[in-house]
Amino acid sequence: MSVKTMLKFVSGLMAWGMSSAALAAWEVNMPVGVTEISREVHGLHMLIFWVCVAIGVVVFGAMFYSVFAHRKSRHPKPADFHESTLVEIIWTIIPFGILIAMAIPAAGTLIRMEDTRGTDMTVKITGYQWKWQYEYMDHDISYFSTLDAKSNEARRLGSGIDPATVDNYLLEVDNRLVLPVGKKVRFLLTSNDVIHAWWVPDLAVKKDAVPGYINEMWTQIDEPGIYRGQCAELCGRDHGFMPVVVEAVSQEDFDAWVAGKTGGAQEAAAEEAVAEEPAEASVEAAAEPEEAPAAEQVAAAEAPAAEPAAAEMSKDELMASGEKVYQTYCSACHQAGGEGLPPAFPALKGSAIATGDQAAHIDIVLNGKNAMTPFGGTLNDEQLAAVITYERNAWGNDTGDVVQPAQIKAAR
Ligand code: HEC
Ligand SMILES: [Cu+2]
């Protein structure tokens, strides 16, 4: 039985004891991946694995043979010999040769991994506690990517939701990083707070995001698909809740996506806001960068009614979208039912601020206060208006009033 089949047998036995879902996901080796680099990395990994296996067989073989052949019952009087220069030279030269033989292909791959020349586009990735921001430098697109609402709900203590019923539990986000296949994409990687690491095994891309530094890496994906990864640097309480999801699409689909995010975004956002998934639309709208003044003028001239911050939203829209924003961004501290976790996190249900003056409410959400995170930089006007409206009317907080995106814009 070869080592490989033996490993398969043992892992098979272990998997047999698990549920069928775990069985389907059972894979002991690292993935081959979908880029030239990931295939090279996998090849190196296998090469070095087999070198280690061969060394192990030789070393343990010599050891077990000696233990057996020279045991005390056979040789009551042990041999008595000392230094052998020849043996010492041999056992220095052989490992040295092996190391060099392994370093040559490894260095080649490392150099290719570092070679960010000739890239077709650049995405800046910023790590936050606990989410990622993606900025498309060539397209004026920027958005945040956070744990999707379903996983976020199920992960809570006492949520009553079985994580096994959540698709891609802790490996799904609200906004994926969309990339075209066949294009060399450069990543600029940094962090806004502590050290994170951006890691997608299928792309063989993994690097630390360090505050104050910009790291560079690249990928070129061959096959359309969805590739999942995680933050790979212990970065605090919610380290396990900031997955990375890359969606590789054809160039045409990518172009359409870009068009949707930039040019057509306003109309699309307005249309989608009334469609079935309002929060998605508003999250997508969040992806809109602060438009350059020139672009804004053009947009305003061409379609003045579609300017996002000025668009009035109905109370129903605000409430529906606000609930999703609330569950994603606020419920970790203030809890799903607004009851908070006093004394650290105040209840919003019945809170004087959430039922009092709108300006004070807008101010604390925009600018934060003590342990309350400022959301002015994370959420856009629509999202903020929605979540504040939601807080003012949910859980029996029936102020009956609404906050419009224009008010947020004015308060910024
Ligand atoms: C990291 C935890 C945390 C998150 C996430 C968070 N908050 Fe808070 N929030 C706080 C804390 C702490 C306070 C109390 C601040 C103080 O008064 O010192 C607070 C206070 C508030 C208050 C004032 C309540 C009162 O009666 O004093 C409002 C309104 C509020 N938060 C809204 C939000 C909204 C909207 C979100 C999501 C967009 C959110 N919070 C997310 C921690 C959080
Ligand atoms: Cu992290």
CSV table of C-alpha atoms and ligand atoms in Angstrom, one decimal:
chain,number,residue,atom,x,y,z
A,1,MET,CA,0.0,0.0,0.0
A,2,SER,CA,1.6,3.3,-1.0
A,3,VAL,CA,1.8,6.2,1.5
A,4,LYS,CA,-0.7,8.0,-0.6
A,5,THR,CA,-3.4,5.3,-0.5
A,6,MET,CA,-2.7,4.8,3.2
A,7,LEU,CA,-3.3,8.4,3.9
A,8,LYS,CA,-6.4,8.3,1.9
A,9,PHE,CA,-7.5,5.2,3.8
A,10,VAL,CA,-6.9,6.8,7.2
A,11,SER,CA,-8.5,10.1,6.2
A,12,GLY,CA,-11.4,8.2,4.7
A,13,LEU,CA,-12.0,6.3,7.9
A,14,MET,CA,-12.0,9.6,9.8
A,15,ALA,CA,-14.4,11.2,7.4
A,16,TRP,CA,-16.6,8.2,7.5
A,17,GLY,CA,-17.5,9.1,11.1
A,18,MET,CA,-18.6,12.5,10.1
A,19,SER,CA,-21.8,13.9,8.6
A,20,SER,CA,-22.2,13.7,4.9
A,21,ALA,CA,-21.8,17.5,4.6
A,22,ALA,CA,-18.4,17.3,6.3
A,23,LEU,CA,-17.6,14.3,4.1
A,24,ALA,CA,-18.3,16.3,0.9
A,25,ALA,CA,-16.0,19.1,2.2
A,26,TRP,CA,-13.3,16.7,3.3
A,27,GLU,CA,-10.0,17.6,1.6
A,28,VAL,CA,-6.8,17.2,3.4
A,29,ASN,CA,-4.4,18.7,0.9
A,30,MET,CA,-4.1,22.3,0.0
A,31,PRO,CA,-6.1,23.3,-3.1
A,32,VAL,CA,-4.5,23.4,-6.6
A,33,GLY,CA,-6.3,26.7,-7.2
A,34,VAL,CA,-7.2,28.6,-10.3
A,35,THR,CA,-4.1,30.6,-11.1
A,36,GLU,CA,-0.7,29.8,-12.7
A,37,ILE,CA,0.9,30.8,-9.4
A,38,SER,CA,-1.4,28.7,-7.3
A,39,ARG,CA,-0.6,25.7,-9.5
A,40,GLU,CA,3.1,26.3,-9.1
A,41,VAL,CA,2.8,26.7,-5.4
A,42,HIS,CA,0.8,23.4,-5.2
A,43,GLY,CA,3.5,21.7,-7.3
A,44,LEU,CA,6.2,23.0,-5.0
A,45,HIS,CA,4.3,21.9,-2.0
A,46,MET,CA,3.9,18.4,-3.4
A,47,LEU,CA,7.6,18.2,-4.5
A,48,ILE,CA,8.8,19.2,-1.1
A,49,PHE,CA,6.3,16.9,0.6
A,50,TRP,CA,7.7,13.9,-1.4
A,51,VAL,CA,11.3,15.0,-0.6
A,52,CYS,CA,10.3,15.0,3.1
A,53,VAL,CA,8.7,11.5,2.7
A,54,ALA,CA,11.8,10.1,1.1
A,55,ILE,CA,14.1,11.6,3.7
A,56,GLY,CA,11.8,10.2,6.4
A,57,VAL,CA,11.8,6.8,4.9
A,58,VAL,CA,15.6,6.8,4.6
A,59,VAL,CA,16.3,8.1,8.1
A,60,PHE,CA,13.7,6.1,9.9
A,61,GLY,CA,14.6,3.0,7.8
A,62,ALA,CA,18.3,3.3,8.9
A,63,MET,CA,17.2,3.8,12.5
A,64,PHE,CA,14.8,0.9,12.7
A,65,TYR,CA,17.2,-1.3,10.8
A,66,SER,CA,20.0,-0.5,13.3
A,67,VAL,CA,17.7,-1.0,16.3
A,68,PHE,CA,16.7,-4.3,14.9
A,69,ALA,CA,20.0,-5.6,13.5
A,70,HIS,CA,22.2,-4.4,16.3
A,71,ARG,CA,20.0,-5.2,19.2
A,72,LYS,CA,21.6,-6.3,22.5
A,73,SER,CA,20.6,-9.9,22.2
A,74,ARG,CA,22.6,-10.2,18.9
A,75,HIS,CA,25.5,-8.0,19.9
A,76,PRO,CA,26.0,-8.2,23.7
A,77,LYS,CA,29.3,-6.4,23.3
A,78,PRO,CA,28.6,-3.1,21.4
A,79,ALA,CA,31.0,-1.9,18.7
A,80,ASP,CA,33.2,0.9,19.8
A,81,PHE,CA,34.0,3.4,17.1
A,82,HIS,CA,34.5,7.2,16.9
A,83,GLU,CA,34.6,10.1,14.4
A,84,SER,CA,34.6,9.5,10.7
A,85,THR,CA,35.5,12.5,8.6
A,86,LEU,CA,34.2,10.9,5.5
A,87,VAL,CA,30.8,10.2,7.0
A,88,GLU,CA,30.6,13.7,8.4
A,89,ILE,CA,31.3,15.3,5.0
A,90,ILE,CA,28.7,13.0,3.4
A,91,TRP,CA,26.0,13.9,5.9
A,92,THR,CA,26.7,17.6,5.4
A,93,ILE,CA,26.9,17.6,1.7
A,94,ILE,CA,23.8,15.5,1.0
A,95,PRO,CA,21.4,17.7,3.0
A,96,PHE,CA,23.1,20.8,1.6
A,97,GLY,CA,22.5,19.5,-1.9
A,98,ILE,CA,18.9,18.7,-1.1
A,99,LEU,CA,18.3,22.2,0.2
A,100,ILE,CA,19.7,23.8,-2.9
A,101,ALA,CA,17.7,21.5,-5.1
A,102,MET,CA,14.5,22.7,-3.3
A,103,ALA,CA,15.5,26.3,-3.2
A,104,ILE,CA,16.0,26.7,-6.9
A,105,PRO,CA,12.3,26.1,-8.0
A,106,ALA,CA,11.0,27.8,-4.9
A,107,ALA,CA,13.0,31.0,-5.6
A,108,GLY,CA,11.7,31.0,-9.1
A,109,THR,CA,8.1,30.9,-7.9
A,110,LEU,CA,8.7,33.5,-5.2
A,111,ILE,CA,10.2,35.9,-7.8
A,112,ARG,CA,7.2,35.4,-10.1
A,113,MET,CA,4.8,36.0,-7.1
A,114,GLU,CA,6.5,39.3,-6.4
A,115,ASP,CA,6.5,40.5,-10.0
A,116,THR,CA,3.7,43.1,-10.1
A,117,ARG,CA,4.9,44.6,-13.5
A,118,GLY,CA,2.5,44.8,-16.4
A,119,THR,CA,-0.8,44.6,-14.5
A,120,ASP,CA,-4.1,45.5,-16.1
A,121,MET,CA,-5.8,47.0,-13.1
A,122,THR,CA,-5.3,47.8,-9.4
A,123,VAL,CA,-7.4,47.2,-6.4
A,124,LYS,CA,-6.6,48.7,-3.1
A,125,ILE,CA,-7.6,46.5,-0.2
A,126,THR,CA,-7.8,48.0,3.3
A,127,GLY,CA,-8.4,45.8,6.4
A,128,TYR,CA,-10.6,47.1,9.2
A,129,GLN,CA,-11.8,45.6,12.4
A,130,TRP,CA,-13.7,43.7,11.1
A,131,LYS,CA,-14.3,44.1,7.4
A,132,TRP,CA,-12.5,44.8,4.1
A,133,GLN,CA,-12.6,47.8,1.9
A,134,TYR,CA,-12.1,47.4,-1.9
A,135,GLU,CA,-11.1,50.4,-4.0
A,136,TYR,CA,-10.8,50.0,-7.7
A,137,MET,CA,-8.2,52.5,-8.6
A,138,ASP,CA,-8.9,52.5,-12.3
A,139,HIS,CA,-12.7,52.7,-12.0
A,140,ASP,CA,-13.6,55.0,-9.2
A,141,ILE,CA,-15.4,52.2,-7.3
A,142,SER,CA,-15.0,51.7,-3.6
A,143,TYR,CA,-17.0,49.7,-1.1
A,144,PHE,CA,-16.9,47.7,2.1
A,145,SER,CA,-17.3,44.0,2.3
A,146,THR,CA,-18.6,42.5,5.6
A,147,LEU,CA,-19.9,39.2,6.8
A,148,ASP,CA,-23.2,38.4,5.3
A,149,ALA,CA,-26.3,38.9,7.4
A,150,LYS,CA,-27.3,35.2,7.6
A,151,SER,CA,-23.9,34.1,9.1
A,152,ASN,CA,-23.8,37.2,11.3
A,153,GLU,CA,-27.2,36.2,12.8
A,154,ALA,CA,-26.4,32.6,13.2
A,155,ARG,CA,-23.0,33.2,14.8
A,156,ARG,CA,-24.5,34.9,17.9
A,157,LEU,CA,-24.6,33.1,21.2
A,158,GLY,CA,-28.1,31.8,21.7
A,159,SER,CA,-29.3,32.8,18.2
A,160,GLY,CA,-31.1,29.5,17.9
A,161,ILE,CA,-29.9,29.1,14.3
A,162,ASP,CA,-28.0,26.0,13.4
A,163,PRO,CA,-24.8,27.1,11.5
A,164,ALA,CA,-25.0,23.9,9.5
A,165,THR,CA,-28.2,25.3,7.9
A,166,VAL,CA,-26.4,28.5,6.7
A,167,ASP,CA,-24.8,28.2,3.3
A,168,ASN,CA,-21.1,29.1,3.4
A,169,TYR,CA,-21.3,29.8,7.1
A,170,LEU,CA,-18.8,32.6,7.9
A,171,LEU,CA,-17.5,32.4,4.4
A,172,GLU,CA,-19.9,34.8,2.7
A,173,VAL,CA,-20.0,38.5,2.5
A,174,ASP,CA,-22.5,41.2,1.5
A,175,ASN,CA,-20.3,42.7,-1.3
A,176,ARG,CA,-17.8,40.4,-3.0
A,177,LEU,CA,-14.6,41.5,-4.7
A,178,VAL,CA,-15.5,41.2,-8.4
A,179,LEU,CA,-12.6,40.6,-10.7
A,180,PRO,CA,-12.3,39.8,-14.5
A,181,VAL,CA,-10.7,36.5,-15.4
A,182,GLY,CA,-7.6,36.5,-17.5
A,183,LYS,CA,-6.4,39.9,-16.3
A,184,LYS,CA,-3.4,40.5,-14.2
A,185,VAL,CA,-4.8,42.4,-11.2
A,186,ARG,CA,-2.5,44.1,-8.8
A,187,PHE,CA,-3.5,44.5,-5.1
A,188,LEU,CA,-2.3,47.2,-2.8
A,189,LEU,CA,-2.8,46.1,0.7
A,190,THR,CA,-2.9,48.1,3.9
A,191,SER,CA,-4.9,48.3,7.1
A,192,ASN,CA,-6.8,51.0,9.0
A,193,ASP,CA,-6.2,49.7,12.5
A,194,VAL,CA,-4.4,46.5,13.4
A,195,ILE,CA,-2.6,43.9,11.3
A,196,HIS,CA,-4.9,41.8,9.2
A,197,ALA,CA,-4.0,39.4,6.4
A,198,TRP,CA,-5.8,38.9,3.1
A,199,TRP,CA,-5.9,35.3,2.1
A,200,VAL,CA,-7.6,33.4,-0.7
A,201,PRO,CA,-6.2,29.8,-0.9
A,202,ASP,CA,-7.4,29.2,-4.5
A,203,LEU,CA,-5.4,32.2,-5.7
A,204,ALA,CA,-2.4,31.4,-3.6
A,205,VAL,CA,-2.5,35.0,-2.4
A,206,LYS,CA,-1.8,35.7,1.3
A,207,LYS,CA,-0.2,38.8,2.7
A,208,ASP,CA,-0.3,40.9,5.8
A,209,ALA,CA,-2.2,44.2,5.8
A,210,VAL,CA,-0.1,46.4,8.0
A,211,PRO,CA,-1.3,49.9,9.1
A,212,GLY,CA,1.0,52.6,7.7
A,213,TYR,CA,2.5,50.3,5.0
A,214,ILE,CA,1.4,49.3,1.6
A,215,ASN,CA,2.1,45.7,0.5
A,216,GLU,CA,1.8,44.6,-3.1
A,217,MET,CA,0.6,41.4,-4.6
A,218,TRP,CA,-1.2,40.2,-7.7
A,219,THR,CA,-3.3,37.5,-9.2
A,220,GLN,CA,-4.6,36.4,-12.6
A,221,ILE,CA,-7.6,34.1,-12.3
A,222,ASP,CA,-8.1,31.6,-15.1
A,223,GLU,CA,-11.6,30.4,-14.4
A,224,PRO,CA,-14.8,32.3,-13.5
A,225,GLY,CA,-16.0,31.2,-10.1
A,226,ILE,CA,-16.3,32.2,-6.4
A,227,TYR,CA,-13.2,31.8,-4.3
A,228,ARG,CA,-13.4,32.1,-0.6
A,229,GLY,CA,-10.8,33.0,2.0
A,230,GLN,CA,-10.4,34.6,5.4
A,231,CYS,CA,-8.4,37.1,7.4
A,232,ALA,CA,-5.3,35.2,8.3
A,233,GLU,CA,-3.9,37.3,11.1
A,234,LEU,CA,-5.4,37.2,14.6
A,235,CYS,CA,-6.8,40.8,14.6
A,236,GLY,CA,-9.1,40.9,17.6
A,237,ARG,CA,-12.5,39.8,18.7
A,238,ASP,CA,-14.1,39.3,15.4
A,239,HIS,CA,-11.1,38.0,13.5
A,240,GLY,CA,-13.1,34.9,12.5
A,241,PHE,CA,-15.9,37.0,11.1
A,242,MET,CA,-14.2,38.9,8.2
A,243,PRO,CA,-14.1,36.5,5.3
A,244,VAL,CA,-12.9,37.3,1.8
A,245,VAL,CA,-15.0,36.4,-1.2
A,246,VAL,CA,-13.7,36.9,-4.7
A,247,GLU,CA,-16.1,36.5,-7.6
A,248,ALA,CA,-14.2,36.0,-10.9
A,249,VAL,CA,-16.3,36.8,-14.0
A,250,SER,CA,-15.8,37.2,-17.7
A,251,GLN,CA,-14.5,40.5,-19.0
A,252,GLU,CA,-18.0,41.4,-20.4
A,253,ASP,CA,-19.7,40.7,-17.1
A,254,PHE,CA,-17.0,42.7,-15.3
A,255,ASP,CA,-17.6,45.7,-17.6
A,256,ALA,CA,-21.3,45.5,-17.0
A,257,TRP,CA,-20.7,45.3,-13.3
A,258,VAL,CA,-18.4,48.4,-13.4
A,259,ALA,CA,-21.0,50.2,-15.5
A,260,GLY,CA,-23.7,49.4,-12.9
A,261,LYS,CA,-21.4,50.6,-10.1
A,262,THR,CA,-20.5,53.9,-11.7
A,263,GLY,CA,-22.5,55.4,-14.6
A,264,GLY,CA,-25.8,53.6,-14.1
A,265,ALA,CA,-25.5,53.3,-10.4
A,266,GLN,CA,-27.9,56.1,-9.4
A,267,GLU,CA,-30.8,54.9,-11.5
A,268,ALA,CA,-30.0,51.3,-10.6
A,269,ALA,CA,-30.0,52.1,-6.9
A,270,ALA,CA,-33.2,54.0,-7.2
A,271,GLU,CA,-34.9,51.1,-9.0
A,272,GLU,CA,-33.5,48.5,-6.8
A,273,ALA,CA,-34.5,50.4,-3.7
A,274,VAL,CA,-38.1,49.6,-4.4
A,275,ALA,CA,-37.3,46.0,-5.5
A,276,GLU,CA,-37.2,43.1,-3.2
A,277,GLU,CA,-33.8,43.6,-1.7
A,278,PRO,CA,-33.6,47.2,-0.6
A,279,ALA,CA,-30.6,46.8,1.7
A,280,GLU,CA,-28.5,45.3,-1.1
A,281,ALA,CA,-29.2,48.2,-3.3
A,282,SER,CA,-28.3,50.6,-0.6
A,283,VAL,CA,-25.2,48.6,0.2
A,284,GLU,CA,-24.3,48.7,-3.4
A,285,ALA,CA,-24.9,52.4,-3.4
A,286,ALA,CA,-22.5,52.6,-0.5
A,287,ALA,CA,-19.9,51.3,-2.9
A,288,GLU,CA,-20.1,54.6,-4.8
A,289,PRO,CA,-17.1,56.6,-4.2
A,290,GLU,CA,-17.3,60.2,-3.3
A,291,GLU,CA,-17.7,61.5,-6.8
A,292,ALA,CA,-15.2,63.9,-8.1
A,293,PRO,CA,-16.8,67.4,-8.4
A,294,ALA,CA,-16.5,67.3,-12.1
A,295,ALA,CA,-18.3,63.9,-12.4
A,296,GLU,CA,-20.9,65.1,-10.0
A,297,GLN,CA,-21.6,68.2,-12.1
A,298,VAL,CA,-21.9,66.0,-15.2
A,299,ALA,CA,-24.2,63.6,-13.5
A,300,ALA,CA,-26.3,66.5,-12.1
A,301,ALA,CA,-26.6,68.1,-15.5
A,302,GLU,CA,-27.6,64.9,-17.2
A,303,ALA,CA,-29.9,63.5,-14.6
A,304,PRO,CA,-30.6,65.9,-11.8
A,305,ALA,CA,-33.4,63.8,-10.3
A,306,ALA,CA,-31.1,60.8,-9.9
A,307,GLU,CA,-28.6,62.4,-7.6
A,308,PRO,CA,-28.6,59.9,-4.8
A,309,ALA,CA,-28.3,62.0,-1.7
A,310,ALA,CA,-31.2,64.2,-2.8
A,311,ALA,CA,-33.6,61.4,-3.6
A,312,GLU,CA,-36.4,61.2,-1.2
A,313,MET,CA,-37.1,57.7,0.1
A,314,SER,CA,-40.4,56.4,1.4
A,315,LYS,CA,-40.7,55.4,5.0
A,316,ASP,CA,-41.2,51.7,4.0
A,317,GLU,CA,-38.0,51.8,1.9
A,318,LEU,CA,-36.1,53.4,4.7
A,319,MET,CA,-37.4,50.9,7.3
A,320,ALA,CA,-36.7,47.8,5.1
A,321,SER,CA,-33.2,48.9,4.2
A,322,GLY,CA,-32.6,50.2,7.7
A,323,GLU,CA,-33.3,46.9,9.3
A,324,LYS,CA,-30.7,45.2,7.1
A,325,VAL,CA,-28.1,47.9,7.8
A,326,TYR,CA,-28.9,47.6,11.5
A,327,GLN,CA,-28.5,43.9,11.6
A,328,THR,CA,-25.2,44.1,9.8
A,329,TYR,CA,-23.6,47.0,11.5
A,330,CYS,CA,-25.2,47.8,14.8
A,331,SER,CA,-26.8,44.6,16.3
A,332,ALA,CA,-23.5,43.2,17.5
A,333,CYS,CA,-23.5,45.9,20.2
A,334,HIS,CA,-27.1,47.1,20.4
A,335,GLN,CA,-28.6,43.6,19.9
A,336,ALA,CA,-31.1,42.5,17.3
A,337,GLY,CA,-34.1,43.7,19.3
A,338,GLY,CA,-32.5,47.0,20.3
A,339,GLU,CA,-32.3,46.0,23.9
A,340,GLY,CA,-28.5,46.6,24.0
A,341,LEU,CA,-26.2,45.0,26.5
A,342,PRO,CA,-26.2,47.6,29.3
A,343,PRO,CA,-24.2,49.0,30.9
A,344,ALA,CA,-21.6,48.8,28.1
A,345,PHE,CA,-24.0,49.1,25.1
A,346,PRO,CA,-27.1,51.2,25.7
A,347,ALA,CA,-30.5,50.0,24.7
A,348,LEU,CA,-31.9,51.9,21.7
A,349,LYS,CA,-35.4,50.7,22.5
A,350,GLY,CA,-36.9,53.6,24.4
A,351,SER,CA,-33.5,55.5,24.3
A,352,ALA,CA,-33.9,59.2,24.8
A,353,ILE,CA,-31.6,59.8,21.8
A,354,ALA,CA,-33.3,57.4,19.5
A,355,THR,CA,-36.7,58.8,20.3
A,356,GLY,CA,-35.6,62.5,20.8
A,357,ASP,CA,-34.1,65.2,18.7
A,358,GLN,CA,-33.1,63.9,15.2
A,359,ALA,CA,-29.9,66.0,15.0
A,360,ALA,CA,-28.5,64.4,18.2
A,361,HIS,CA,-29.3,61.0,16.9
A,362,ILE,CA,-27.7,61.7,13.5
A,363,ASP,CA,-24.7,63.2,15.2
A,364,ILE,CA,-23.9,60.2,17.4
A,365,VAL,CA,-24.2,57.7,14.5
A,366,LEU,CA,-22.2,59.9,12.1
A,367,ASN,CA,-19.4,60.8,14.5
A,368,GLY,CA,-19.5,58.2,17.3
A,369,LYS,CA,-19.0,58.7,21.0
A,370,ASN,CA,-16.7,56.8,23.3
A,371,ALA,CA,-17.1,53.1,22.4
A,372,MET,CA,-19.8,53.9,19.8
A,373,THR,CA,-18.1,53.6,16.4
A,374,PRO,CA,-18.4,56.5,14.0
A,375,PHE,CA,-20.2,55.3,10.9
A,376,GLY,CA,-19.9,58.5,8.8
A,377,GLY,CA,-17.0,56.9,6.8
A,378,THR,CA,-18.5,53.4,6.5
A,379,LEU,CA,-22.1,54.0,5.5
A,380,ASN,CA,-23.5,56.3,2.8
A,381,ASP,CA,-26.3,58.8,3.2
A,382,GLU,CA,-29.0,56.3,2.2
A,383,GLN,CA,-27.8,53.7,4.6
A,384,LEU,CA,-27.5,56.1,7.5
A,385,ALA,CA,-30.9,57.7,6.9
A,386,ALA,CA,-32.4,54.2,6.7
A,387,VAL,CA,-30.8,52.9,9.9
A,388,ILE,CA,-31.6,56.0,11.9
A,389,THR,CA,-35.2,55.9,10.6
A,390,TYR,CA,-35.4,52.3,11.6
A,391,GLU,CA,-34.1,52.9,15.1
A,392,ARG,CA,-36.6,55.7,15.5
A,393,ASN,CA,-39.6,53.5,14.6
A,394,ALA,CA,-38.6,49.9,15.5
A,395,TRP,CA,-39.2,48.0,18.8
A,396,GLY,CA,-42.0,50.4,19.9
A,397,ASN,CA,-39.9,53.5,19.3
A,398,ASP,CA,-42.7,55.1,17.4
A,399,THR,CA,-41.6,58.6,16.7
A,400,GLY,CA,-43.3,58.2,13.3
A,401,ASP,CA,-40.8,60.5,11.7
A,402,VAL,CA,-38.3,59.7,9.0
A,403,VAL,CA,-34.7,60.9,8.3
A,404,GLN,CA,-33.9,61.5,4.6
A,405,PRO,CA,-30.5,61.1,3.0
A,406,ALA,CA,-30.4,64.8,2.4
A,407,GLN,CA,-30.4,65.5,6.1
A,408,ILE,CA,-27.4,63.2,6.5
A,409,LYS,CA,-25.6,64.9,3.7
A,410,ALA,CA,-26.2,68.3,5.4
A,411,ALA,CA,-25.1,67.0,8.8
A,412,ARG,CA,-21.8,65.6,7.5
B,1,HEC,C1,-18.9,48.7,18.9
B,1,HEC,C2,-20.2,48.7,19.4
B,1,HEC,C3,-21.2,49.5,18.8
B,1,HEC,C4,-21.7,49.5,17.5
B,1,HEC,C5,-21.3,48.5,16.4
B,1,HEC,C6,-22.8,50.4,17.4
B,1,HEC,N1,-22.9,51.1,18.6
B,1,HEC,FE1,-24.2,52.6,19.0
B,1,HEC,N2,-23.4,52.8,20.8
B,1,HEC,C7,-22.4,52.1,21.3
B,1,HEC,C8,-22.0,52.6,22.6
B,1,HEC,C9,-20.9,52.1,23.6
B,1,HEC,C10,-22.9,53.7,22.9
B,1,HEC,C11,-22.9,54.7,24.1
B,1,HEC,C12,-22.0,55.8,23.8
B,1,HEC,C13,-21.9,56.8,25.0
B,1,HEC,O1,-22.9,57.4,25.3
B,1,HEC,O2,-20.8,56.8,25.6
B,1,HEC,C14,-23.8,53.8,21.7
B,1,HEC,C15,-24.8,54.7,21.6
B,1,HEC,C16,-25.6,54.8,20.5
B,1,HEC,C17,-26.7,55.7,20.4
B,1,HEC,C18,-27.2,56.6,21.5
B,1,HEC,C19,-28.1,55.8,22.4
B,1,HEC,C20,-28.3,56.4,23.8
B,1,HEC,O3,-29.5,56.4,24.2
B,1,HEC,O4,-27.4,56.9,24.4
B,1,HEC,C21,-27.3,55.5,19.2
B,1,HEC,C22,-28.5,56.2,18.6
B,1,HEC,C23,-26.5,54.5,18.5
B,1,HEC,N3,-25.5,54.1,19.3
B,1,HEC,C24,-26.8,54.1,17.2
B,1,HEC,C25,-26.0,53.1,16.6
B,1,HEC,C26,-26.2,52.7,15.2
B,1,HEC,C27,-27.2,53.3,14.2
B,1,HEC,C28,-25.3,51.8,14.9
B,1,HEC,C29,-25.0,51.0,13.6
B,1,HEC,C30,-24.9,51.9,12.5
B,1,HEC,C31,-24.5,51.6,16.1
B,1,HEC,N4,-25.0,52.4,17.1
B,1,HEC,C32,-23.5,50.6,16.3
B,1,HEC,C33,-21.8,51.0,20.7
B,1,HEC,C34,-22.0,50.6,19.4
B,2,CU,CU,-8.5,40.7,10.4
